[in-house]
Amino acid sequence: MPDTDSPNRPSAWVTRCAWLLCLLTFPLLWVGGLVTSTDAGMAVPDWPTTYGYNMFSYPWQTWLFGPWDLFIEHGHRLLASLVGLVTIALVLLTWKKDPRRWLLTLTVVALGLVILQGVLGGVRVVENERLVAMVHGCVGPLFFALTVLLAVATTRAWKGPPPGATNRRTAGWLLATGVLAYVQLTLGAQLRHMPETASPWAFAELVKLHLLTAGLVAISGFAAAWSARKRDDPMPVKRLTGLLAAVVVVQLSLGGGTWLLKYGCPGWARELVPATMDAVIADGMLQTQVVTAHSAIGSLIIGLAVAATAYALRHAAPVSSPNSISPPAGGEQAV
Amino acid sequence: MLRPVRRLPSRPSTGFAVSAVIGCLLLGGCSDAPTFRPDPLLVADQQLEPPRVDTAAAILTRLFGTPDHPKAPPVLAGLLDQSLLAEAAGPVASHTPGVTTGLYRRHCASCHGITGDGAGPAALYQHPYPRDFRQGVFKYKSTYRDAPPTQEDLATVLRDGIANTAMPSFALLTDREITALTQYVRYLALRGQAETALLQRLQQSRDASVNGQTPGESIDDADWAASELLPRLANTWREAHQSIVPVNQDWQAATSEAWDAAVAAGKKLFHDTRRANCVECHGPAGQGGTTLNDHDLWNKRVHAFDADTERMAALYQTRTQELQQTPPQRQALLEEQLAALGGQLDRRRATATALLPARLAEPRVLTPGSLRGTHTPQDLYRRIQQGIAGTPMPAAGNAAAERPSEMSEQELFQLSAYVMHLTGMPRAESQPATPAPRTNH
């Protein structure tokens, strides 16, 4: 295959590998969330082996047709291993095919992060420590955000001629959304991994903070989408901010659903919920999938914010430009 | 010099709570093995000093073990199975594919708490609060009002959950896992009842020694717990199976006309203020609209504690004012009394911040789907006949086998027919649709 590495065309293999990594990491986060939702974190008591077997030689029939928690936990490990291998491939491909040293540096950082994630997961199991599980759950989305950035940096929209300047206000809102979304995710992780000995008051304060931050994420996400449209920012930014706003709406609904399914209807809302609903089935499909989706979509919001911010900052209007806070006169460019 | 009584914050501030959580997590302090928490309300109410509280804790640890290593006292043989307790206790782990240990911490502790005190981390915003097991009182059961539940009663609640509350259905657990959890709940209830009796005994012996009274027969507290207290508790729980309320009614046998007549008669009884008087709490036609100024057992103890604390605060204020008019030669004594009272008040207020705020009891509004823990006409009949243990809902029938009943069986049948009419409960004996339990081991 001819080397496609011209200044404006990223290497096809680097692009494919970067996107593959990104698209594998999101389901990995989902499955990781499912591990917590079903409390399958200790379904396999050893690491890096699985019940004494090498991880890759554990009998596949037992894995696929055995207990559900074993299926989830061992599956999570296998998928994580695949993500690690793809990360290594990306480092090598970037080194061979992409002239951008900063991109190579980012891929090496990604490799370090995924190795750290693997070790954290192992320590969580070996020590049976929920605190490490919480840290593991917070580092995963960081890695995902990095894979999003790597994928974005290999697109033609990134490397090609600027599609127009993004208003700095939009960029600012996007940056705020990404940061707030990550803070929100860590608050959610603390709620999910709250020690059983914690006081109800500490949990309640975290819930209030989580609700407040949800509001802030929603405000900054909607503000970014509104700003991109009002100021006619480039199409990639408009599309991504629109998608981000829609996902935030979905996430707010999932948050409400998560609370109802885990902790029942709060006293003030009981008039609004019909009394004819049966008791929720603990660890049932509805509860586990809604709760897990809420966790995973949080990471998706971070990823979308990172992608949009990256594009916005790449082509941000200069500070001294008269367009820095007014709609730029730019064309459209497809992502 | 009088020590000013500190007005403690009513609840931990946001900054304090978040800092405490973050600090705890960063320092890894939360990974220490959890311990059972002595009942803070009893300790404060009975003004027990730390050495006595430690004595009680040591006795209970010797008898019942710890959250990670529970023990079934020999005298409770037949009530508690050591292997099932071990399966339910401790941190969540799995050493055999498909077999999970630490079931209580996995499924229950976040609401019911490590000690079974109903004050787990997620408790505050739940409506109603999670059950406090320590009094050994359970609402939804087949036994007489004051009798403990049977193991099957506890298993039924676990399998079905309680609709319109945060208590989910654990129908996906295996039979063994359900049994292990019911054993552990019974263990926490017995331990809680033992703790209450032990703390009371320690308070009495403290009061006796303060008053210079010579105790009668002297027996070591640990021996008393093992040889007198636990056997008494064990007998009560063992007799649960003999305390099942018989139900000799057939709701399906009645013809349509007979059923309509029963519903009409039940409606009359429901609204008759001299007989069943259900309308006083449940409102006309069970539609609510009333305010009940009463609490259930679990909230009443908190309410009473708060009320006593306020009375003590008023007394403190009064005595402080009296001090101003007291002659100097008698002030020292009054100051000493005030200092002691102030210290007690501080401790009570500190304890109050750790208790879930008391809530008023809420009589059920009788609409379709509103009944909790009640799925069949037999369940409903028992609720009406026995009332609901721990709540202001009284028994319309005989609350114990040997007591006379206020209402006849026919009247109780008529009342149940009317409530079934209001709530849409079918006359056929049916159980709620629940998925088949897992049988993966």
PDB file of C-alpha atoms in Angstrom, chain A residues 67-208:
ATOM      1  CA  PRO A  67     -22.049 -17.962  35.642  1.00  0.00           C
ATOM      2  CA  TRP A  68     -23.040 -14.501  34.474  1.00  0.00           C
ATOM      3  CA  ASP A  69     -20.630 -12.629  36.729  1.00  0.00           C
ATOM      4  CA  LEU A  70     -17.708 -14.748  35.490  1.00  0.00           C
ATOM      5  CA  PHE A  71     -18.749 -14.042  31.891  1.00  0.00           C
ATOM      6  CA  ILE A  72     -18.736 -10.294  32.526  1.00  0.00           C
ATOM      7  CA  GLU A  73     -15.507 -10.097  34.510  1.00  0.00           C
ATOM      8  CA  HIS A  74     -13.449 -12.434  32.345  1.00  0.00           C
ATOM      9  CA  GLY A  75     -14.902 -10.842  29.218  1.00  0.00           C
ATOM     10  CA  HIS A  76     -13.898  -7.450  30.557  1.00  0.00           C
ATOM     11  CA  ARG A  77     -10.328  -8.673  30.985  1.00  0.00           C
ATOM     12  CA  LEU A  78     -10.159 -10.140  27.493  1.00  0.00           C
ATOM     13  CA  LEU A  79     -11.539  -6.990  25.884  1.00  0.00           C
ATOM     14  CA  ALA A  80      -9.117  -4.894  27.924  1.00  0.00           C
ATOM     15  CA  SER A  81      -6.251  -7.043  26.665  1.00  0.00           C
ATOM     16  CA  LEU A  82      -7.412  -6.476  23.089  1.00  0.00           C
ATOM     17  CA  VAL A  83      -7.525  -2.724  23.706  1.00  0.00           C
ATOM     18  CA  GLY A  84      -3.984  -2.929  25.076  1.00  0.00           C
ATOM     19  CA  LEU A  85      -2.773  -4.746  21.959  1.00  0.00           C
ATOM     20  CA  VAL A  86      -4.431  -2.236  19.640  1.00  0.00           C
ATOM     21  CA  THR A  87      -2.803   0.573  21.631  1.00  0.00           C
ATOM     22  CA  ILE A  88       0.615  -1.018  21.077  1.00  0.00           C
ATOM     23  CA  ALA A  89      -0.181  -1.319  17.367  1.00  0.00           C
ATOM     24  CA  LEU A  90      -1.149   2.345  17.249  1.00  0.00           C
ATOM     25  CA  VAL A  91       2.119   3.391  18.844  1.00  0.00           C
ATOM     26  CA  LEU A  92       4.098   1.408  16.287  1.00  0.00           C
ATOM     27  CA  LEU A  93       2.058   2.597  13.317  1.00  0.00           C
ATOM     28  CA  THR A  94       2.264   6.218  14.394  1.00  0.00           C
ATOM     29  CA  TRP A  95       6.023   5.906  14.822  1.00  0.00           C
ATOM     30  CA  LYS A  96       6.356   4.449  11.333  1.00  0.00           C
ATOM     31  CA  LYS A  97       3.841   6.431   9.402  1.00  0.00           C
ATOM     32  CA  ASP A  98       3.011   9.758  10.995  1.00  0.00           C
ATOM     33  CA  PRO A  99       5.549  12.569  11.108  1.00  0.00           C
ATOM     34  CA  ARG A 100       3.900  14.378  14.010  1.00  0.00           C
ATOM     35  CA  ARG A 101       6.024  13.791  17.110  1.00  0.00           C
ATOM     36  CA  TRP A 102       3.360  15.155  19.433  1.00  0.00           C
ATOM     37  CA  LEU A 103       0.960  12.526  18.132  1.00  0.00           C
ATOM     38  CA  LEU A 104       3.499   9.802  18.820  1.00  0.00           C
ATOM     39  CA  THR A 105       3.922  11.181  22.321  1.00  0.00           C
ATOM     40  CA  LEU A 106       0.168  10.998  22.849  1.00  0.00           C
ATOM     41  CA  THR A 107       0.046   7.380  21.727  1.00  0.00           C
ATOM     42  CA  VAL A 108       2.835   6.526  24.175  1.00  0.00           C
ATOM     43  CA  VAL A 109       0.881   8.297  26.937  1.00  0.00           C
ATOM     44  CA  ALA A 110      -2.145   6.223  25.931  1.00  0.00           C
ATOM     45  CA  LEU A 111      -0.076   3.073  26.208  1.00  0.00           C
ATOM     46  CA  GLY A 112       1.082   4.104  29.672  1.00  0.00           C
ATOM     47  CA  LEU A 113      -2.491   4.812  30.704  1.00  0.00           C
ATOM     48  CA  VAL A 114      -3.825   1.491  29.484  1.00  0.00           C
ATOM     49  CA  ILE A 115      -1.037  -0.359  31.277  1.00  0.00           C
ATOM     50  CA  LEU A 116      -1.842   1.617  34.431  1.00  0.00           C
ATOM     51  CA  GLN A 117      -5.503   0.688  34.007  1.00  0.00           C
ATOM     52  CA  GLY A 118      -4.617  -2.957  33.751  1.00  0.00           C
ATOM     53  CA  VAL A 119      -2.525  -2.817  36.889  1.00  0.00           C
ATOM     54  CA  LEU A 120      -5.258  -0.947  38.758  1.00  0.00           C
ATOM     55  CA  GLY A 121      -7.755  -3.594  37.747  1.00  0.00           C
ATOM     56  CA  GLY A 122      -5.412  -6.301  38.946  1.00  0.00           C
ATOM     57  CA  VAL A 123      -4.706  -4.619  42.276  1.00  0.00           C
ATOM     58  CA  ARG A 124      -8.439  -4.152  42.806  1.00  0.00           C
ATOM     59  CA  VAL A 125      -8.889  -7.909  42.554  1.00  0.00           C
ATOM     60  CA  VAL A 126      -5.767  -9.017  44.402  1.00  0.00           C
ATOM     61  CA  GLU A 127      -6.446  -6.669  47.328  1.00  0.00           C
ATOM     62  CA  ASN A 128     -10.274  -6.827  47.078  1.00  0.00           C
ATOM     63  CA  GLU A 129     -10.258  -3.065  47.477  1.00  0.00           C
ATOM     64  CA  ARG A 130     -13.227  -0.986  46.371  1.00  0.00           C
ATOM     65  CA  LEU A 131     -11.252   2.237  46.544  1.00  0.00           C
ATOM     66  CA  VAL A 132      -8.983   0.936  43.796  1.00  0.00           C
ATOM     67  CA  ALA A 133     -12.087  -0.071  41.830  1.00  0.00           C
ATOM     68  CA  MET A 134     -13.251   3.539  42.029  1.00  0.00           C
ATOM     69  CA  VAL A 135      -9.887   4.869  40.812  1.00  0.00           C
ATOM     70  CA  HIS A 136      -9.923   2.264  38.028  1.00  0.00           C
ATOM     71  CA  GLY A 137     -13.372   3.536  37.056  1.00  0.00           C
ATOM     72  CA  CYS A 138     -12.114   7.118  36.886  1.00  0.00           C
ATOM     73  CA  VAL A 139      -8.947   6.422  34.888  1.00  0.00           C
ATOM     74  CA  GLY A 140     -10.813   4.453  32.210  1.00  0.00           C
ATOM     75  CA  PRO A 141     -12.738   7.501  30.928  1.00  0.00           C
ATOM     76  CA  LEU A 142      -9.491   9.484  30.825  1.00  0.00           C
ATOM     77  CA  PHE A 143      -8.054   6.829  28.544  1.00  0.00           C
ATOM     78  CA  PHE A 144     -11.204   6.925  26.445  1.00  0.00           C
ATOM     79  CA  ALA A 145     -10.939  10.706  26.135  1.00  0.00           C
ATOM     80  CA  LEU A 146      -7.366  10.263  24.923  1.00  0.00           C
ATOM     81  CA  THR A 147      -8.427   7.697  22.311  1.00  0.00           C
ATOM     82  CA  VAL A 148     -11.044  10.176  21.087  1.00  0.00           C
ATOM     83  CA  LEU A 149      -8.357  12.853  20.754  1.00  0.00           C
ATOM     84  CA  LEU A 150      -6.115  10.442  18.851  1.00  0.00           C
ATOM     85  CA  ALA A 151      -8.946   9.515  16.503  1.00  0.00           C
ATOM     86  CA  VAL A 152      -9.831  13.176  15.919  1.00  0.00           C
ATOM     87  CA  ALA A 153      -6.192  14.025  15.192  1.00  0.00           C
ATOM     88  CA  THR A 154      -6.120  11.467  12.361  1.00  0.00           C
ATOM     89  CA  THR A 155      -9.140  12.856  10.518  1.00  0.00           C
ATOM     90  CA  ARG A 156      -8.891  14.898   7.356  1.00  0.00           C
ATOM     91  CA  ALA A 157     -10.838  17.665   9.047  1.00  0.00           C
ATOM     92  CA  TRP A 158      -8.022  17.992  11.532  1.00  0.00           C
ATOM     93  CA  LYS A 159      -5.155  17.928   9.128  1.00  0.00           C
ATOM     94  CA  GLY A 160      -6.865  19.676   6.228  1.00  0.00           C
ATOM     95  CA  PRO A 161      -7.291  23.386   5.553  1.00  0.00           C
ATOM     96  CA  PRO A 162      -9.168  25.201   8.320  1.00  0.00           C
ATOM     97  CA  PRO A 163     -12.947  25.016   7.751  1.00  0.00           C
ATOM     98  CA  GLY A 164     -13.288  28.418   9.356  1.00  0.00           C
ATOM     99  CA  ALA A 165     -12.523  29.816  12.776  1.00  0.00           C
ATOM    100  CA  THR A 166     -14.381  28.654  15.840  1.00  0.00           C
ATOM    101  CA  ASN A 167     -15.548  31.346  18.154  1.00  0.00           C
ATOM    102  CA  ARG A 168     -13.532  31.337  21.379  1.00  0.00           C
ATOM    103  CA  ARG A 169     -16.672  31.444  23.494  1.00  0.00           C
ATOM    104  CA  THR A 170     -17.788  28.158  22.001  1.00  0.00           C
ATOM    105  CA  ALA A 171     -14.374  26.713  22.684  1.00  0.00           C
ATOM    106  CA  GLY A 172     -14.603  27.973  26.247  1.00  0.00           C
ATOM    107  CA  TRP A 173     -18.005  26.389  26.847  1.00  0.00           C
ATOM    108  CA  LEU A 174     -16.771  23.121  25.385  1.00  0.00           C
ATOM    109  CA  LEU A 175     -13.711  23.076  27.577  1.00  0.00           C
ATOM    110  CA  ALA A 176     -15.873  23.764  30.629  1.00  0.00           C
ATOM    111  CA  THR A 177     -18.252  20.965  29.621  1.00  0.00           C
ATOM    112  CA  GLY A 178     -15.431  18.455  29.352  1.00  0.00           C
ATOM    113  CA  VAL A 179     -13.919  19.387  32.696  1.00  0.00           C
ATOM    114  CA  LEU A 180     -17.268  19.476  34.494  1.00  0.00           C
ATOM    115  CA  ALA A 181     -18.308  16.185  32.920  1.00  0.00           C
ATOM    116  CA  TYR A 182     -15.180  14.531  34.273  1.00  0.00           C
ATOM    117  CA  VAL A 183     -15.768  15.978  37.741  1.00  0.00           C
ATOM    118  CA  GLN A 184     -19.340  14.679  37.502  1.00  0.00           C
ATOM    119  CA  LEU A 185     -18.072  11.249  36.543  1.00  0.00           C
ATOM    120  CA  THR A 186     -15.774  11.098  39.563  1.00  0.00           C
ATOM    121  CA  LEU A 187     -18.671  12.109  41.820  1.00  0.00           C
ATOM    122  CA  GLY A 188     -20.758   9.362  40.283  1.00  0.00           C
ATOM    123  CA  ALA A 189     -17.928   6.900  40.813  1.00  0.00           C
ATOM    124  CA  GLN A 190     -17.800   7.825  44.489  1.00  0.00           C
ATOM    125  CA  LEU A 191     -21.537   7.209  44.776  1.00  0.00           C
ATOM    126  CA  ARG A 192     -21.207   3.840  43.058  1.00  0.00           C
ATOM    127  CA  HIS A 193     -18.328   2.748  45.256  1.00  0.00           C
ATOM    128  CA  MET A 194     -19.481   4.256  48.521  1.00  0.00           C
ATOM    129  CA  PRO A 195     -18.254   2.142  51.434  1.00  0.00           C
ATOM    130  CA  GLU A 196     -21.064   0.443  53.357  1.00  0.00           C
ATOM    131  CA  THR A 197     -19.762   2.093  56.512  1.00  0.00           C
ATOM    132  CA  ALA A 198     -20.229   5.628  55.135  1.00  0.00           C
ATOM    133  CA  SER A 199     -22.825   7.772  56.847  1.00  0.00           C
ATOM    134  CA  PRO A 200     -26.129   8.607  55.154  1.00  0.00           C
ATOM    135  CA  TRP A 201     -25.184  12.279  55.434  1.00  0.00           C
ATOM    136  CA  ALA A 202     -21.977  11.893  53.457  1.00  0.00           C
ATOM    137  CA  PHE A 203     -23.887  10.016  50.758  1.00  0.00           C
ATOM    138  CA  ALA A 204     -26.585  12.691  50.728  1.00  0.00           C
ATOM    139  CA  GLU A 205     -24.033  15.487  50.302  1.00  0.00           C
ATOM    140  CA  LEU A 206     -22.448  13.637  47.393  1.00  0.00           C
ATOM    141  CA  VAL A 207     -25.869  13.221  45.801  1.00  0.00           C
ATOM    142  CA  LYS A 208     -26.500  16.948  46.099  1.00  0.00           C
TER     143      LYS A 208
END
